[in-house]
Amino acid sequence: MATIPERMITSSQGAQPVPTIALGTVMLGATGIEAVTPSTIIEAIKMGYRHFNTAAAYKSEKPIGEAIAVALRLGLIKSRSEIFITTKLWCNSADRHLVVPAIKESLKNLRVEYVDLYLIHLPVKIIHEEIKIPVPSKCIAAIDIKAVWEGMEECQNLGRAKSIGVSKFSAKRIEEILSFAKIPPAVNQVEMHPVWQQKKLNSFCKENGIAVTAYSPLGTSGTSTWGHYRVLECDVLQDISKSKGKTVAQISLRWLYEQGVIIAVKSFNTERMKQNLDIFGWSLTEVELNKIDQVPQHMGVYLNKRIVIEHNDVLAEIDAELD
């Protein structure tokens, strides 16, 4: 079983350790082609995964909760505290009075009393009760971030979440939160990989004591409909891969690890799940890091970006601030 290094983030109990590698559990597309099953999560626990990245919108909270219950019963883990759970507030609950009920629903699905990290999924509000993707542009509205953040802080104060944070937020949006927050964000989860390095945003977050979690670390969600394959097809990464005797995916993940971020990987293929943990005990050279630093940058087009793609003002702000 692999041992995964940890990073530290701020929490209600002081510094909280976070396993560097999280298993992402989003399903592909709106139809849920690749469903997350309890057996997949149990297999991941056996391999050494201890951090699971989910969300209300992913529809994977229930199988994760079931798997944790089974893992406890089988003795694969000794206590709930051995598992780090990240989940997210969906945009249809981005109102002050809906935040606490939303996390309570997530806790019910997960069969736990608290989550380790609770994130605002997107910096927009959706006026639509059901989680439906793609979201009609007429259902997208501006978020009252101050009111919603107060709800997030209440989640932490109530002990429902040990840490709170945001997802896909720009530096500008985070600065707004910092101007009034009693509890600052602990984490910002964003797309990040060698072909979209997020240098400015990563630097901003470090300066403000905010950890970064990188999702889509290979530049694709597994389907060209929602992403791209520029990471796997990158000549620089392929050359380094050959010289290291590692896969291109491992080179990308190791690069992210050396940037000091948490990494949300997503594969339910047993061999790739093992490979994604084999990024420790070796490193990239300064020459290799310099080559990766010069890779042309391209932001992916993902499911959550498509939600706001017709809402031009919101889309422009996300693009402008995340480069």
Short mmCIF file of C-alpha atoms in Angstrom, two decimals:
data_model
loop_
_atom_site.label_atom_id
_atom_site.label_comp_id
_atom_site.label_asym_id
_atom_site.label_seq_id
_atom_site.Cartn_x
_atom_site.Cartn_y
_atom_site.Cartn_z
CA MET A 1 0.00 0.00 0.00
CA ALA A 2 1.35 3.41 -0.98
CA THR A 3 2.05 6.11 1.59
CA ILE A 4 0.99 9.54 0.38
CA PRO A 5 2.73 12.70 1.66
CA GLU A 6 0.60 15.42 3.23
CA ARG A 7 0.26 19.19 2.93
CA MET A 8 -1.12 21.45 5.63
CA ILE A 9 -4.15 23.71 5.36
CA THR A 10 -5.89 26.00 7.84
CA SER A 11 -8.85 24.59 9.76
CA SER A 12 -11.03 25.11 12.82
CA GLN A 13 -8.50 23.03 14.76
CA GLY A 14 -5.37 24.79 13.54
CA ALA A 15 -3.21 23.31 10.80
CA GLN A 16 -4.91 20.29 9.23
CA PRO A 17 -2.97 17.65 7.22
CA VAL A 18 -4.28 16.85 3.73
CA PRO A 19 -3.12 13.85 1.65
CA THR A 20 -1.41 15.32 -1.42
CA ILE A 21 -3.20 13.00 -3.82
CA ALA A 22 -7.01 12.98 -3.91
CA LEU A 23 -9.11 10.62 -5.97
CA GLY A 24 -11.54 12.64 -8.06
CA THR A 25 -15.01 11.14 -8.34
CA VAL A 26 -16.78 13.30 -10.91
CA MET A 27 -18.73 11.31 -13.50
CA LEU A 28 -18.12 11.93 -17.19
CA GLY A 29 -20.60 14.24 -18.82
CA ALA A 30 -24.18 14.82 -17.81
CA THR A 31 -25.17 11.19 -18.31
CA GLY A 32 -22.81 9.73 -15.71
CA ILE A 33 -21.12 7.36 -18.17
CA GLU A 34 -18.53 6.30 -15.64
CA ALA A 35 -20.39 5.79 -12.40
CA VAL A 36 -18.49 5.80 -9.11
CA THR A 37 -19.16 2.59 -7.20
CA PRO A 38 -18.38 1.67 -3.58
CA SER A 39 -16.12 -1.15 -4.82
CA THR A 40 -13.98 1.39 -6.73
CA ILE A 41 -13.54 3.49 -3.60
CA ILE A 42 -12.76 0.42 -1.48
CA GLU A 43 -10.12 -0.65 -3.99
CA ALA A 44 -8.62 2.86 -3.85
CA ILE A 45 -8.48 2.67 -0.04
CA LYS A 46 -6.64 -0.65 -0.30
CA MET A 47 -4.08 1.02 -2.60
CA GLY A 48 -3.48 3.84 -0.13
CA TYR A 49 -5.83 6.61 -1.26
CA ARG A 50 -7.07 8.53 1.76
CA HIS A 51 -8.43 11.73 0.18
CA PHE A 52 -11.64 11.69 -1.87
CA ASN A 53 -12.78 14.71 -3.88
CA THR A 54 -16.53 14.80 -4.44
CA ALA A 55 -19.40 17.30 -4.74
CA ALA A 56 -23.16 17.44 -4.54
CA ALA A 57 -23.20 17.82 -8.33
CA TYR A 58 -21.06 14.71 -8.88
CA LYS A 59 -23.67 12.28 -7.51
CA SER A 60 -20.80 10.33 -5.92
CA GLU A 61 -21.28 11.22 -2.24
CA LYS A 62 -23.47 8.18 -1.51
CA PRO A 63 -21.08 5.53 -2.90
CA ILE A 64 -18.18 7.18 -1.06
CA GLY A 65 -20.15 7.09 2.17
CA GLU A 66 -21.05 3.45 1.64
CA ALA A 67 -17.42 2.56 0.86
CA ILE A 68 -16.12 4.27 4.00
CA ALA A 69 -18.65 2.33 6.09
CA VAL A 70 -17.51 -0.94 4.50
CA ALA A 71 -13.82 -0.03 4.93
CA LEU A 72 -14.41 0.56 8.64
CA ARG A 73 -16.28 -2.71 8.98
CA LEU A 74 -13.53 -4.65 7.19
CA GLY A 75 -10.77 -2.97 9.19
CA LEU A 76 -9.19 -1.35 6.13
CA ILE A 77 -9.21 1.87 8.15
CA LYS A 78 -9.47 2.18 11.92
CA SER A 79 -11.51 5.37 12.10
CA ARG A 80 -13.30 8.01 10.03
CA SER A 81 -10.43 10.40 10.76
CA GLU A 82 -8.13 8.41 8.45
CA ILE A 83 -10.16 9.58 5.44
CA PHE A 84 -10.07 13.16 4.16
CA ILE A 85 -13.29 14.16 2.37
CA THR A 86 -13.64 17.22 0.16
CA THR A 87 -17.13 18.06 -1.09
CA LYS A 88 -18.73 21.15 -2.61
CA LEU A 89 -21.72 23.46 -2.38
CA TRP A 90 -23.59 23.38 -5.69
CA CYS A 91 -24.65 26.67 -7.27
CA ASN A 92 -28.38 26.10 -6.73
CA SER A 93 -27.69 26.39 -2.99
CA ALA A 94 -25.61 29.57 -3.29
CA ASP A 95 -27.88 31.54 -0.94
CA ARG A 96 -27.17 32.35 2.71
CA HIS A 97 -30.10 30.32 4.05
CA LEU A 98 -29.37 27.28 1.85
CA VAL A 99 -25.70 26.66 2.65
CA VAL A 100 -26.10 24.84 5.97
CA PRO A 101 -29.00 22.67 4.70
CA ALA A 102 -26.86 21.79 1.67
CA ILE A 103 -23.92 20.56 3.73
CA LYS A 104 -26.30 18.62 5.96
CA GLU A 105 -27.60 16.83 2.87
CA SER A 106 -24.04 16.05 1.78
CA LEU A 107 -23.22 14.70 5.24
CA LYS A 108 -26.30 12.50 5.09
CA ASN A 109 -25.20 11.13 1.71
CA LEU A 110 -21.64 10.58 2.95
CA ARG A 111 -22.81 9.00 6.24
CA VAL A 112 -20.43 11.18 8.24
CA GLU A 113 -20.78 13.91 10.86
CA TYR A 114 -18.36 16.31 9.19
CA VAL A 115 -16.35 16.86 6.02
CA ASP A 116 -12.73 17.86 6.14
CA LEU A 117 -13.10 20.49 3.42
CA TYR A 118 -16.19 22.22 2.01
CA LEU A 119 -15.87 24.35 -1.12
CA ILE A 120 -18.08 26.76 -3.04
CA HIS A 121 -18.21 24.90 -6.36
CA LEU A 122 -18.37 27.92 -8.70
CA PRO A 123 -18.48 31.72 -8.32
CA VAL A 124 -22.01 31.88 -9.72
CA LYS A 125 -25.57 31.23 -8.54
CA ILE A 126 -27.96 28.96 -10.40
CA ILE A 127 -31.69 29.50 -10.12
CA HIS A 128 -32.69 25.92 -10.71
CA GLU A 129 -33.65 23.42 -8.00
CA GLU A 130 -32.42 20.32 -9.79
CA ILE A 131 -28.78 19.69 -10.66
CA LYS A 132 -29.09 19.83 -14.42
CA ILE A 133 -26.23 20.11 -16.89
CA PRO A 134 -25.87 22.02 -19.12
CA VAL A 135 -27.53 24.83 -17.21
CA PRO A 136 -29.69 27.23 -19.28
CA SER A 137 -28.11 30.69 -19.36
CA LYS A 138 -31.36 32.23 -18.09
CA CYS A 139 -30.88 30.30 -14.83
CA ILE A 140 -27.42 31.77 -14.10
CA ALA A 141 -27.14 34.79 -11.81
CA ALA A 142 -24.51 36.70 -9.88
CA ILE A 143 -23.58 35.28 -6.48
CA ASP A 144 -23.84 37.31 -3.26
CA ILE A 145 -20.45 36.09 -2.14
CA LYS A 146 -20.51 37.85 1.24
CA ALA A 147 -23.79 36.21 2.23
CA VAL A 148 -22.76 32.79 0.92
CA TRP A 149 -19.39 33.00 2.65
CA GLU A 150 -21.16 33.74 5.92
CA GLY A 151 -23.02 30.47 5.38
CA MET A 152 -19.73 28.68 4.74
CA GLU A 153 -18.28 30.12 7.94
CA GLU A 154 -21.33 28.87 9.81
CA CYS A 155 -20.66 25.38 8.46
CA GLN A 156 -17.18 25.51 10.00
CA ASN A 157 -18.37 27.08 13.25
CA LEU A 158 -20.99 24.33 13.61
CA GLY A 159 -18.34 21.66 13.12
CA ARG A 160 -19.90 20.45 9.89
CA ALA A 161 -16.70 21.27 7.99
CA LYS A 162 -13.18 21.43 9.41
CA SER A 163 -12.03 23.75 6.61
CA ILE A 164 -13.81 25.85 4.00
CA GLY A 165 -12.70 27.18 0.66
CA VAL A 166 -13.56 27.87 -2.96
CA SER A 167 -13.31 26.30 -6.41
CA LYS A 168 -12.54 28.02 -9.72
CA PHE A 169 -12.22 31.41 -8.02
CA SER A 170 -10.01 34.17 -9.44
CA ALA A 171 -7.58 36.21 -7.35
CA LYS A 172 -10.01 39.12 -7.66
CA ARG A 173 -12.86 37.06 -6.22
CA ILE A 174 -10.69 35.76 -3.39
CA GLU A 175 -9.52 39.28 -2.53
CA GLU A 176 -13.19 40.22 -2.19
CA ILE A 177 -13.72 37.38 0.29
CA LEU A 178 -10.59 38.29 2.24
CA SER A 179 -11.90 41.86 2.64
CA PHE A 180 -14.75 40.70 4.90
CA ALA A 181 -14.07 37.09 5.90
CA LYS A 182 -13.82 36.12 9.55
CA ILE A 183 -12.48 32.77 8.35
CA PRO A 184 -10.36 33.05 5.18
CA PRO A 185 -10.52 30.36 2.49
CA ALA A 186 -8.20 27.44 3.18
CA VAL A 187 -8.16 26.11 -0.40
CA ASN A 188 -8.84 27.17 -3.98
CA GLN A 189 -9.45 24.27 -6.37
CA VAL A 190 -8.68 25.12 -9.99
CA GLU A 191 -7.64 23.55 -13.27
CA MET A 192 -3.85 23.24 -13.23
CA HIS A 193 -1.29 21.21 -15.18
CA PRO A 194 1.89 21.84 -17.23
CA VAL A 195 -0.19 23.22 -20.13
CA TRP A 196 -2.17 25.56 -17.84
CA GLN A 197 0.24 26.40 -15.04
CA GLN A 198 -1.71 29.09 -13.17
CA LYS A 199 1.50 30.84 -12.09
CA LYS A 200 -0.09 34.14 -11.03
CA LEU A 201 -3.00 32.53 -9.22
CA ASN A 202 -0.81 29.94 -7.49
CA SER A 203 1.55 32.69 -6.34
CA PHE A 204 -1.34 34.81 -5.08
CA CYS A 205 -2.78 31.91 -3.10
CA LYS A 206 0.59 31.08 -1.52
CA GLU A 207 1.07 34.70 -0.48
CA ASN A 208 -2.31 34.59 1.28
CA GLY A 209 -1.87 31.23 2.97
CA ILE A 210 -4.36 29.50 0.67
CA ALA A 211 -3.55 26.01 -0.59
CA VAL A 212 -4.25 25.13 -4.22
CA THR A 213 -5.82 21.88 -5.38
CA ALA A 214 -5.23 21.05 -9.04
CA TYR A 215 -8.07 19.32 -10.84
CA SER A 216 -7.85 17.86 -14.38
CA PRO A 217 -4.07 17.43 -13.92
CA LEU A 218 -3.82 15.75 -17.32
CA GLY A 219 -5.74 18.45 -19.14
CA THR A 220 -8.73 16.26 -19.88
CA SER A 221 -11.65 14.77 -18.02
CA GLY A 222 -11.35 11.62 -20.10
CA THR A 223 -13.35 12.81 -23.10
CA SER A 224 -12.45 15.36 -25.74
CA THR A 225 -16.00 16.70 -25.48
CA TRP A 226 -15.12 18.43 -22.21
CA GLY A 227 -11.34 18.75 -22.30
CA HIS A 228 -8.26 18.44 -24.44
CA TYR A 229 -5.28 16.12 -24.69
CA ARG A 230 -2.52 18.73 -24.89
CA VAL A 231 -0.83 17.44 -21.73
CA LEU A 232 -0.60 13.83 -22.92
CA GLU A 233 0.43 14.97 -26.40
CA CYS A 234 2.99 17.55 -25.20
CA ASP A 235 6.40 16.88 -26.84
CA VAL A 236 8.33 18.25 -23.86
CA LEU A 237 6.54 15.97 -21.43
CA GLN A 238 6.87 13.00 -23.76
CA ASP A 239 10.64 13.52 -24.03
CA ILE A 240 11.02 13.76 -20.24
CA SER A 241 8.81 10.70 -19.90
CA LYS A 242 11.12 8.63 -22.10
CA SER A 243 14.27 9.76 -20.32
CA LYS A 244 12.78 9.09 -16.88
CA GLY A 245 11.12 5.80 -17.72
CA LYS A 246 7.84 7.22 -16.44
CA THR A 247 4.50 7.87 -18.09
CA VAL A 248 3.57 11.34 -19.31
CA ALA A 249 0.83 11.34 -16.68
CA GLN A 250 3.38 10.68 -13.94
CA ILE A 251 5.57 13.53 -15.20
CA SER A 252 2.62 15.91 -15.08
CA LEU A 253 1.61 14.79 -11.59
CA ARG A 254 5.18 15.00 -10.32
CA TRP A 255 5.45 18.54 -11.73
CA LEU A 256 2.31 19.50 -9.83
CA TYR A 257 3.64 17.93 -6.64
CA GLU A 258 6.82 19.99 -6.97
CA GLN A 259 4.68 23.14 -7.29
CA GLY A 260 3.45 22.48 -3.75
CA VAL A 261 -0.18 21.84 -4.65
CA ILE A 262 -2.71 19.13 -3.78
CA ILE A 263 -3.64 16.99 -6.79
CA ALA A 264 -7.07 15.59 -7.65
CA VAL A 265 -6.48 12.66 -10.01
CA LYS A 266 -9.29 10.79 -11.71
CA SER A 267 -9.05 7.26 -13.00
CA PHE A 268 -10.98 4.16 -12.05
CA ASN A 269 -8.60 1.93 -14.01
CA THR A 270 -6.70 -0.15 -11.44
CA GLU A 271 -3.31 0.10 -13.13
CA ARG A 272 -3.54 3.85 -13.69
CA MET A 273 -4.75 4.35 -10.13
CA LYS A 274 -1.53 2.66 -8.97
CA GLN A 275 0.61 4.66 -11.41
CA ASN A 276 -0.88 7.92 -10.14
CA LEU A 277 0.51 7.13 -6.69
CA ASP A 278 3.97 6.31 -8.04
CA ILE A 279 5.20 9.91 -8.23
CA PHE A 280 7.27 9.99 -5.06
CA GLY A 281 10.85 8.90 -4.43
CA TRP A 282 12.10 10.61 -7.60
CA SER A 283 12.13 14.19 -8.87
CA LEU A 284 12.44 16.37 -11.94
CA THR A 285 15.78 18.03 -12.63
CA GLU A 286 16.19 21.79 -12.87
CA VAL A 287 16.70 21.45 -16.61
CA GLU A 288 13.45 19.46 -16.94
CA LEU A 289 11.56 21.97 -14.81
CA ASN A 290 12.85 24.82 -16.98
CA LYS A 291 11.65 23.02 -20.12
CA ILE A 292 8.18 22.52 -18.64
CA ASP A 293 8.16 26.17 -17.62
CA GLN A 294 8.35 27.12 -21.32
CA VAL A 295 5.45 24.93 -22.47
CA PRO A 296 2.79 27.00 -24.36
CA GLN A 297 -0.29 27.57 -22.21
CA HIS A 298 -3.84 26.51 -23.05
CA MET A 299 -6.84 26.53 -20.74
CA GLY A 300 -9.17 23.54 -21.12
CA VAL A 301 -12.90 23.80 -21.78
CA TYR A 302 -14.59 21.74 -19.09
CA LEU A 303 -18.02 20.86 -17.91
CA ASN A 304 -18.19 23.56 -15.25
CA LYS A 305 -16.92 26.21 -17.65
CA ARG A 306 -19.65 25.26 -20.10
CA ILE A 307 -22.22 25.99 -17.44
CA VAL A 308 -21.34 29.68 -17.71
CA ILE A 309 -20.22 29.81 -21.32
CA GLU A 310 -23.32 31.73 -22.44
CA HIS A 311 -23.03 34.12 -19.51
CA ASN A 312 -20.37 36.29 -21.11
CA ASP A 313 -19.65 38.61 -18.18
CA VAL A 314 -18.99 35.72 -15.82
CA LEU A 315 -16.97 33.80 -18.39
CA ALA A 316 -14.81 36.81 -19.21
CA GLU A 317 -14.01 37.35 -15.54
CA ILE A 318 -13.02 33.71 -15.01
CA ASP A 319 -10.78 33.70 -18.10
CA ALA A 320 -9.14 37.04 -17.34
CA GLU A 321 -8.29 36.22 -13.74
CA LEU A 322 -7.12 32.61 -14.08
CA ASP A 323 -4.41 33.13 -16.67
#
